Amino acid sequence: MTPANDRPTAVVTGASSGIGAATARHLAGAGFHVVLGARRAERCAEIATEIGGTALSLDVTDAGSVRAFADAVPEARVLVNNAGGAKGLEPVEQADEDDWRWMWETNVLGTLRVTQAFLPKLRASGDGHVITVTSIAALDFYDNGAGYTGAKHAQAMLHRTLRGELLGEPIRVTEICPGMVETEFSEVRFDGDAERAAKVYQGITPLTADDVADTITFAATRPSHVNLDQIVLKPRAQASGTRAHRE
Ligand code: NAP
């Protein structure tokens, strides 16, 4: 890995697009050496070049890949568990087991693997921070969304449990719960159906990836004794996972 100079290191998973890519840029702007991880490593490499960071290939569903990724990062002060997403939008009766498996592997077990791999380094930094991007889907449930809301609830439980387990240690724990953000999220959810994905954001001004990245960077740059436990951010026109005002 290229030397981090004297900048503290922030690790961002799922940094090849959307919230993760924007977060890498914002954290670099705040003075971090950012390590970007995702399966599309070439996309991470472009951003790394732009921000003086380091790109590494990472598949959070693969224990060996997570191990190799963590082994390549000598130190870390901030970990942003961002890799994740949704697949499908079906009633429970028609839910696709493979979609559910993908959501659990990526959002839940991926966060578990990466967090386990980095906790020793965060602790050793003397001022660590675990930031996990869950969702408003971790706070509520909605029709046809059980696979995603279930996975995000489980990811949130893992994350919130850390808050107590790490009490007394030099590690902060922040959960970020965004509402609607326009990224590749809906295209992934609808298997590349761009038209269906675009409809999700019709008639509403959604959050941008930069809005969420700005919030993550705010949390990461508070003084060490200030722990922002949970931040919920939504477009003004969105009240919940099921209620939004569309023009
Ligand atoms: P996105 O543009 O689709 O980005 C998802 C990122 O996750 C990509 O960089 C993708 O990279 C990465 N990823 C997926 N599977 C991975 C794997 N197995 N290993 C490593 N990286 C993986 O969507 P986004 O909106 O920015 O999503 C980021 C996070 O925000 C997710 O956890 C999502 O659930 C959450 N969120 C999104 C919204 C929203 O409305 N967009 C709202 C609330 C929460 P590769 O494909 O290159 O691996």
mmCIF file of C-alpha atoms and ligand atoms in Angstrom:
data_model
loop_
_atom_site.group_PDB
_atom_site.id
_atom_site.type_symbol
_atom_site.label_atom_id
_atom_site.label_comp_id
_atom_site.label_asym_id
_atom_site.label_seq_id
_atom_site.Cartn_x
_atom_site.Cartn_y
_atom_site.Cartn_z
ATOM 1 C CA MET A 1 0.000 0.000 0.000
ATOM 2 C CA THR A 2 1.212 3.516 -0.734
ATOM 3 C CA PRO A 3 2.334 5.459 2.309
ATOM 4 C CA ALA A 4 -0.391 7.421 4.046
ATOM 5 C CA ASN A 5 2.019 10.228 4.990
ATOM 6 C CA ASP A 6 0.868 11.503 8.341
ATOM 7 C CA ARG A 7 -2.812 11.540 7.487
ATOM 8 C CA PRO A 8 -5.113 9.303 9.553
ATOM 9 C CA THR A 9 -6.600 6.446 7.537
ATOM 10 C CA ALA A 10 -10.307 6.089 6.776
ATOM 11 C CA VAL A 11 -11.525 2.862 5.188
ATOM 12 C CA VAL A 12 -14.674 3.039 3.057
ATOM 13 C CA THR A 13 -16.379 -0.115 1.793
ATOM 14 C CA GLY A 14 -18.530 0.064 -1.312
ATOM 15 C CA ALA A 15 -16.521 3.067 -2.466
ATOM 16 C CA SER A 16 -16.934 2.429 -6.209
ATOM 17 C CA SER A 17 -20.217 4.339 -6.481
ATOM 18 C CA GLY A 18 -22.904 6.381 -4.764
ATOM 19 C CA ILE A 19 -22.578 7.181 -1.078
ATOM 20 C CA GLY A 20 -19.262 5.335 -0.685
ATOM 21 C CA ALA A 21 -17.544 7.164 -3.555
ATOM 22 C CA ALA A 22 -18.794 10.533 -2.290
ATOM 23 C CA THR A 23 -17.729 9.670 1.257
ATOM 24 C CA ALA A 24 -14.216 8.828 0.066
ATOM 25 C CA ARG A 25 -13.991 12.262 -1.575
ATOM 26 C CA HIS A 26 -15.386 14.124 1.441
ATOM 27 C CA LEU A 27 -13.167 12.311 3.959
ATOM 28 C CA ALA A 28 -10.122 13.001 1.798
ATOM 29 C CA GLY A 29 -11.174 16.662 1.764
ATOM 30 C CA ALA A 30 -11.249 16.536 5.560
ATOM 31 C CA GLY A 31 -7.629 15.332 5.664
ATOM 32 C CA PHE A 32 -7.921 11.549 5.712
ATOM 33 C CA HIS A 33 -5.932 9.073 3.693
ATOM 34 C CA VAL A 34 -8.827 7.044 2.299
ATOM 35 C CA VAL A 35 -8.684 3.347 1.474
ATOM 36 C CA LEU A 36 -11.442 2.535 -1.001
ATOM 37 C CA GLY A 37 -12.749 -1.011 -1.303
ATOM 38 C CA ALA A 38 -15.295 -2.567 -3.679
ATOM 39 C CA ARG A 39 -15.539 -5.339 -6.262
ATOM 40 C CA ARG A 40 -15.191 -2.818 -9.118
ATOM 41 C CA ALA A 41 -11.648 -1.947 -8.093
ATOM 42 C CA GLU A 42 -10.971 0.001 -11.297
ATOM 43 C CA ARG A 43 -13.646 2.539 -10.333
ATOM 44 C CA CYS A 44 -12.103 2.828 -6.874
ATOM 45 C CA ALA A 45 -8.692 3.323 -8.491
ATOM 46 C CA GLU A 46 -9.924 6.334 -10.477
ATOM 47 C CA ILE A 47 -11.257 7.998 -7.337
ATOM 48 C CA ALA A 48 -8.126 7.076 -5.376
ATOM 49 C CA THR A 49 -5.970 8.794 -7.992
ATOM 50 C CA GLU A 50 -8.142 11.893 -7.753
ATOM 51 C CA ILE A 51 -7.975 12.128 -3.944
ATOM 52 C CA GLY A 52 -4.547 10.684 -3.176
ATOM 53 C CA GLY A 53 -6.049 7.560 -1.640
ATOM 54 C CA THR A 54 -5.566 3.828 -2.055
ATOM 55 C CA ALA A 55 -7.863 1.480 -3.968
ATOM 56 C CA LEU A 56 -8.112 -2.186 -3.116
ATOM 57 C CA SER A 57 -10.347 -4.900 -4.411
ATOM 58 C CA LEU A 58 -12.923 -6.048 -1.856
ATOM 59 C CA ASP A 59 -15.842 -8.454 -1.877
ATOM 60 C CA VAL A 60 -17.460 -8.261 1.560
ATOM 61 C CA THR A 61 -19.284 -11.555 0.935
ATOM 62 C CA ASP A 62 -15.959 -13.390 0.686
ATOM 63 C CA ALA A 63 -14.092 -13.955 3.973
ATOM 64 C CA GLY A 64 -10.766 -14.410 2.128
ATOM 65 C CA SER A 65 -11.198 -11.124 0.264
ATOM 66 C CA VAL A 66 -11.993 -9.263 3.496
ATOM 67 C CA ARG A 67 -8.924 -10.799 5.156
ATOM 68 C CA ALA A 68 -6.630 -9.814 2.266
ATOM 69 C CA PHE A 69 -8.145 -6.314 2.218
ATOM 70 C CA ALA A 70 -7.602 -5.794 5.950
ATOM 71 C CA ASP A 71 -4.085 -7.254 5.788
ATOM 72 C CA ALA A 72 -3.182 -4.642 3.175
ATOM 73 C CA VAL A 73 -4.224 -1.764 5.463
ATOM 74 C CA PRO A 74 -1.674 -1.307 8.252
ATOM 75 C CA GLU A 75 -3.690 1.158 10.319
ATOM 76 C CA ALA A 76 -7.193 2.600 10.432
ATOM 77 C CA ARG A 77 -8.871 5.330 12.445
ATOM 78 C CA VAL A 78 -12.263 5.383 10.711
ATOM 79 C CA LEU A 79 -14.194 2.502 9.168
ATOM 80 C CA VAL A 80 -17.250 3.316 7.055
ATOM 81 C CA ASN A 81 -19.353 0.177 6.583
ATOM 82 C CA ASN A 82 -21.186 1.306 3.485
ATOM 83 C CA ALA A 83 -21.161 -1.660 1.059
ATOM 84 C CA GLY A 84 -24.693 -2.944 0.700
ATOM 85 C CA GLY A 85 -27.959 -2.565 -1.075
ATOM 86 C CA ALA A 86 -31.284 -4.113 -1.972
ATOM 87 C CA LYS A 87 -32.390 -6.765 -4.452
ATOM 88 C CA GLY A 88 -36.032 -7.055 -5.447
ATOM 89 C CA LEU A 89 -39.287 -5.580 -4.139
ATOM 90 C CA GLU A 90 -41.695 -8.475 -3.758
ATOM 91 C CA PRO A 91 -44.292 -9.539 -1.227
ATOM 92 C CA VAL A 92 -43.050 -12.172 1.218
ATOM 93 C CA GLU A 93 -45.145 -14.774 -0.594
ATOM 94 C CA GLN A 94 -43.161 -14.240 -3.810
ATOM 95 C CA ALA A 95 -39.790 -13.342 -2.300
ATOM 96 C CA ASP A 96 -36.731 -14.713 -4.062
ATOM 97 C CA GLU A 97 -34.462 -16.639 -1.733
ATOM 98 C CA ASP A 98 -31.340 -15.719 -3.729
ATOM 99 C CA ASP A 99 -32.172 -12.019 -3.399
ATOM 100 C CA TRP A 100 -32.555 -12.437 0.359
ATOM 101 C CA ARG A 101 -29.260 -14.333 0.540
ATOM 102 C CA TRP A 102 -27.506 -11.532 -1.395
ATOM 103 C CA MET A 103 -28.919 -8.883 0.961
ATOM 104 C CA TRP A 104 -27.913 -10.810 4.089
ATOM 105 C CA GLU A 105 -24.464 -11.668 2.797
ATOM 106 C CA THR A 106 -23.720 -8.095 1.711
ATOM 107 C CA ASN A 107 -25.384 -5.893 4.335
ATOM 108 C CA VAL A 108 -25.257 -8.102 7.416
ATOM 109 C CA LEU A 109 -22.432 -10.632 7.166
ATOM 110 C CA GLY A 110 -20.346 -8.211 5.085
ATOM 111 C CA THR A 111 -20.558 -5.634 7.871
ATOM 112 C CA LEU A 112 -19.746 -8.325 10.439
ATOM 113 C CA ARG A 113 -16.656 -9.547 8.533
ATOM 114 C CA VAL A 114 -15.253 -6.095 7.828
ATOM 115 C CA THR A 115 -15.922 -4.828 11.354
ATOM 116 C CA GLN A 116 -14.241 -7.871 12.903
ATOM 117 C CA ALA A 117 -11.239 -7.419 10.634
ATOM 118 C CA PHE A 118 -10.786 -3.737 11.495
ATOM 119 C CA LEU A 119 -11.661 -3.480 15.188
ATOM 120 C CA PRO A 120 -8.089 -4.293 16.323
ATOM 121 C CA LYS A 121 -6.688 -1.557 14.064
ATOM 122 C CA LEU A 122 -9.327 0.980 15.139
ATOM 123 C CA ARG A 123 -8.540 0.206 18.774
ATOM 124 C CA ALA A 124 -4.798 0.483 18.172
ATOM 125 C CA SER A 125 -5.282 3.937 16.619
ATOM 126 C CA GLY A 126 -6.319 5.206 20.048
ATOM 127 C CA ASP A 127 -9.211 7.151 18.467
ATOM 128 C CA GLY A 128 -11.237 4.771 16.311
ATOM 129 C CA HIS A 129 -14.666 5.227 14.745
ATOM 130 C CA VAL A 130 -17.072 2.705 13.216
ATOM 131 C CA ILE A 131 -19.627 4.384 10.968
ATOM 132 C CA THR A 132 -22.273 2.114 9.479
ATOM 133 C CA VAL A 133 -24.669 3.159 6.732
ATOM 134 C CA THR A 134 -27.906 1.356 7.517
ATOM 135 C CA SER A 135 -31.101 3.055 6.280
ATOM 136 C CA ILE A 136 -34.516 4.263 7.348
ATOM 137 C CA ALA A 137 -35.307 0.652 6.357
ATOM 138 C CA ALA A 138 -33.569 -0.240 9.637
ATOM 139 C CA LEU A 139 -36.159 1.807 11.544
ATOM 140 C CA ASP A 140 -39.409 0.661 9.975
ATOM 141 C CA PHE A 141 -40.922 -1.857 7.586
ATOM 142 C CA TYR A 142 -42.894 -1.550 4.362
ATOM 143 C CA ASP A 143 -44.872 -3.802 2.027
ATOM 144 C CA ASN A 144 -42.724 -5.796 -0.426
ATOM 145 C CA GLY A 145 -39.551 -4.760 1.380
ATOM 146 C CA ALA A 146 -39.085 -7.477 4.004
ATOM 147 C CA GLY A 147 -35.835 -8.780 2.528
ATOM 148 C CA TYR A 148 -34.190 -5.357 2.661
ATOM 149 C CA THR A 149 -35.802 -4.041 5.859
ATOM 150 C CA GLY A 150 -34.940 -7.364 7.542
ATOM 151 C CA ALA A 151 -31.311 -7.203 6.437
ATOM 152 C CA LYS A 152 -30.982 -3.528 7.417
ATOM 153 C CA HIS A 153 -32.551 -4.234 10.844
ATOM 154 C CA ALA A 154 -30.040 -7.051 11.374
ATOM 155 C CA GLN A 155 -27.134 -4.871 10.242
ATOM 156 C CA ALA A 156 -28.353 -2.138 12.605
ATOM 157 C CA MET A 157 -28.572 -4.568 15.527
ATOM 158 C CA LEU A 158 -24.979 -5.653 14.918
ATOM 159 C CA HIS A 159 -23.893 -2.025 14.773
ATOM 160 C CA ARG A 160 -25.922 -0.776 17.777
ATOM 161 C CA THR A 161 -24.715 -3.691 19.898
ATOM 162 C CA LEU A 162 -21.139 -2.521 19.347
ATOM 163 C CA ARG A 163 -21.954 0.723 21.157
ATOM 164 C CA GLY A 164 -22.282 -1.154 24.458
ATOM 165 C CA GLU A 165 -19.619 -3.768 23.782
ATOM 166 C CA LEU A 166 -17.028 -1.079 23.050
ATOM 167 C CA LEU A 167 -17.899 1.171 25.990
ATOM 168 C CA GLY A 168 -14.709 2.296 27.700
ATOM 169 C CA GLU A 169 -12.661 1.762 24.559
ATOM 170 C CA PRO A 170 -11.351 4.534 22.304
ATOM 171 C CA ILE A 171 -13.816 3.731 19.525
ATOM 172 C CA ARG A 172 -16.855 5.772 18.529
ATOM 173 C CA VAL A 173 -19.889 4.179 16.912
ATOM 174 C CA THR A 174 -22.196 6.080 14.536
ATOM 175 C CA GLU A 175 -25.167 4.796 12.557
ATOM 176 C CA ILE A 176 -26.241 6.725 9.469
ATOM 177 C CA CYS A 177 -29.866 6.133 8.392
ATOM 178 C CA PRO A 178 -30.582 7.783 5.047
ATOM 179 C CA GLY A 179 -33.949 7.952 3.345
ATOM 180 C CA MET A 180 -34.113 8.207 -0.441
ATOM 181 C CA VAL A 181 -30.714 8.877 -2.059
ATOM 182 C CA GLU A 182 -30.270 8.927 -5.837
ATOM 183 C CA THR A 183 -27.392 6.525 -6.574
ATOM 184 C CA GLU A 184 -27.095 3.189 -8.384
ATOM 185 C CA PHE A 185 -29.128 1.708 -5.517
ATOM 186 C CA SER A 186 -32.423 1.343 -7.415
ATOM 187 C CA GLU A 187 -30.746 0.043 -10.570
ATOM 188 C CA VAL A 188 -29.142 -2.692 -8.504
ATOM 189 C CA ARG A 189 -32.448 -3.358 -6.733
ATOM 190 C CA PHE A 190 -34.306 -3.710 -10.052
ATOM 191 C CA ASP A 191 -31.573 -5.722 -11.752
ATOM 192 C CA GLY A 192 -30.419 -2.988 -14.146
ATOM 193 C CA ASP A 193 -33.920 -1.758 -15.107
ATOM 194 C CA ALA A 194 -33.002 1.951 -15.442
ATOM 195 C CA GLU A 195 -36.546 3.055 -16.291
ATOM 196 C CA ARG A 196 -38.020 1.466 -13.181
ATOM 197 C CA ALA A 197 -35.143 2.859 -11.113
ATOM 198 C CA ALA A 198 -35.732 6.405 -12.404
ATOM 199 C CA LYS A 199 -39.394 6.242 -11.305
ATOM 200 C CA VAL A 200 -38.303 5.916 -7.669
ATOM 201 C CA TYR A 201 -37.001 9.489 -7.781
ATOM 202 C CA GLN A 202 -39.740 11.004 -9.957
ATOM 203 C CA GLY A 203 -41.390 14.189 -8.698
ATOM 204 C CA ILE A 204 -39.163 14.463 -5.652
ATOM 205 C CA THR A 205 -35.780 15.979 -4.902
ATOM 206 C CA PRO A 206 -33.940 13.053 -3.328
ATOM 207 C CA LEU A 207 -30.824 13.271 -1.200
ATOM 208 C CA THR A 208 -27.581 13.138 -3.153
ATOM 209 C CA ALA A 209 -24.653 10.917 -2.281
ATOM 210 C CA ASP A 210 -22.810 14.121 -1.364
ATOM 211 C CA ASP A 211 -25.501 15.010 1.207
ATOM 212 C CA VAL A 212 -24.915 11.710 2.992
ATOM 213 C CA ALA A 213 -21.126 11.924 2.633
ATOM 214 C CA ASP A 214 -21.193 15.398 4.168
ATOM 215 C CA THR A 215 -23.113 14.037 7.171
ATOM 216 C CA ILE A 216 -20.731 11.091 7.588
ATOM 217 C CA THR A 217 -17.755 13.442 7.447
ATOM 218 C CA PHE A 218 -19.363 15.737 10.023
ATOM 219 C CA ALA A 219 -19.697 12.772 12.421
ATOM 220 C CA ALA A 220 -16.113 11.676 11.785
ATOM 221 C CA THR A 221 -14.676 15.113 12.429
ATOM 222 C CA ARG A 222 -16.301 15.860 15.823
ATOM 223 C CA PRO A 223 -13.960 15.889 18.829
ATOM 224 C CA SER A 224 -13.076 12.370 20.042
ATOM 225 C CA HIS A 225 -15.345 12.519 23.100
ATOM 226 C CA VAL A 226 -18.433 13.363 20.985
ATOM 227 C CA ASN A 227 -20.298 10.280 19.769
ATOM 228 C CA LEU A 228 -23.137 10.899 17.337
ATOM 229 C CA ASP A 229 -25.015 7.652 17.921
ATOM 230 C CA GLN A 230 -27.553 7.768 15.121
ATOM 231 C CA ILE A 231 -28.281 10.226 12.347
ATOM 232 C CA VAL A 232 -31.491 9.993 10.289
ATOM 233 C CA LEU A 233 -31.566 12.118 7.131
ATOM 234 C CA LYS A 234 -34.284 12.224 4.514
ATOM 235 C CA PRO A 235 -35.351 14.460 1.658
ATOM 236 C CA ARG A 236 -37.682 17.204 2.906
ATOM 237 C CA ALA A 237 -40.481 15.651 0.840
ATOM 238 C CA GLN A 238 -40.099 12.183 2.394
ATOM 239 C CA ALA A 239 -41.738 11.466 5.743
ATOM 240 C CA SER A 240 -41.072 7.725 5.899
ATOM 241 C CA GLY A 241 -40.304 4.668 3.787
ATOM 242 C CA THR A 242 -43.906 4.731 2.563
ATOM 243 C CA ARG A 243 -44.889 8.420 2.586
ATOM 244 C CA ALA A 244 -43.451 11.003 0.224
ATOM 245 C CA HIS A 245 -44.835 14.087 -1.468
ATOM 246 C CA ARG A 246 -44.349 14.046 -5.239
ATOM 247 C CA GLU A 247 -44.914 17.031 -7.524
HETATM 248 P P1 NAP B 1 -24.800 2.044 -4.870
HETATM 249 O O1 NAP B 1 -24.511 3.242 -5.705
HETATM 250 O O2 NAP B 1 -25.406 0.845 -5.538
HETATM 251 O O3 NAP B 1 -23.470 1.613 -4.105
HETATM 252 C C1 NAP B 1 -23.346 0.370 -3.455
HETATM 253 C C2 NAP B 1 -21.878 0.094 -3.200
HETATM 254 O O4 NAP B 1 -21.776 -1.158 -2.490
HETATM 255 C C3 NAP B 1 -21.090 -0.034 -4.487
HETATM 256 O O5 NAP B 1 -19.882 0.655 -4.362
HETATM 257 C C4 NAP B 1 -20.832 -1.525 -4.599
HETATM 258 O O6 NAP B 1 -19.566 -1.760 -5.211
HETATM 259 C C5 NAP B 1 -20.779 -1.918 -3.130
HETATM 260 N N1 NAP B 1 -20.952 -3.344 -2.947
HETATM 261 C C6 NAP B 1 -22.048 -4.099 -3.271
HETATM 262 N N2 NAP B 1 -21.789 -5.394 -3.019
HETATM 263 C C7 NAP B 1 -20.509 -5.456 -2.564
HETATM 264 C C8 NAP B 1 -19.663 -6.514 -2.158
HETATM 265 N N3 NAP B 1 -20.077 -7.791 -2.176
HETATM 266 N N4 NAP B 1 -18.423 -6.217 -1.735
HETATM 267 C C9 NAP B 1 -17.985 -4.947 -1.723
HETATM 268 N N5 NAP B 1 -18.732 -3.905 -2.096
HETATM 269 C C10 NAP B 1 -19.983 -4.160 -2.509
HETATM 270 O O7 NAP B 1 -25.809 2.408 -3.704
HETATM 271 P P2 NAP B 1 -25.711 3.458 -2.479
HETATM 272 O O8 NAP B 1 -27.032 4.091 -2.379
HETATM 273 O O9 NAP B 1 -24.524 4.310 -2.569
HETATM 274 O O10 NAP B 1 -25.584 2.439 -1.257
HETATM 275 C C11 NAP B 1 -24.623 2.548 -0.230
HETATM 276 C C12 NAP B 1 -25.246 2.104 1.086
HETATM 277 O O11 NAP B 1 -26.292 2.996 1.435
HETATM 278 C C13 NAP B 1 -25.875 0.708 1.056
HETATM 279 O O12 NAP B 1 -25.567 0.052 2.265
HETATM 280 C C14 NAP B 1 -27.370 1.011 0.969
HETATM 281 O O13 NAP B 1 -28.134 -0.034 1.502
HETATM 282 C C15 NAP B 1 -27.438 2.265 1.813
HETATM 283 N N6 NAP B 1 -28.606 3.114 1.614
HETATM 284 C C16 NAP B 1 -28.938 3.585 0.366
HETATM 285 C C17 NAP B 1 -30.063 4.392 0.220
HETATM 286 C C18 NAP B 1 -30.495 4.925 -1.119
HETATM 287 O O14 NAP B 1 -31.657 5.361 -1.250
HETATM 288 N N7 NAP B 1 -29.647 4.950 -2.125
HETATM 289 C C19 NAP B 1 -30.825 4.720 1.331
HETATM 290 C C20 NAP B 1 -30.455 4.246 2.586
HETATM 291 C C21 NAP B 1 -29.346 3.451 2.712
HETATM 292 P P3 NAP B 1 -19.229 -2.941 -6.237
HETATM 293 O O15 NAP B 1 -20.503 -3.281 -6.962
HETATM 294 O O16 NAP B 1 -18.179 -2.330 -7.115
HETATM 295 O O17 NAP B 1 -18.712 -4.052 -5.391
#
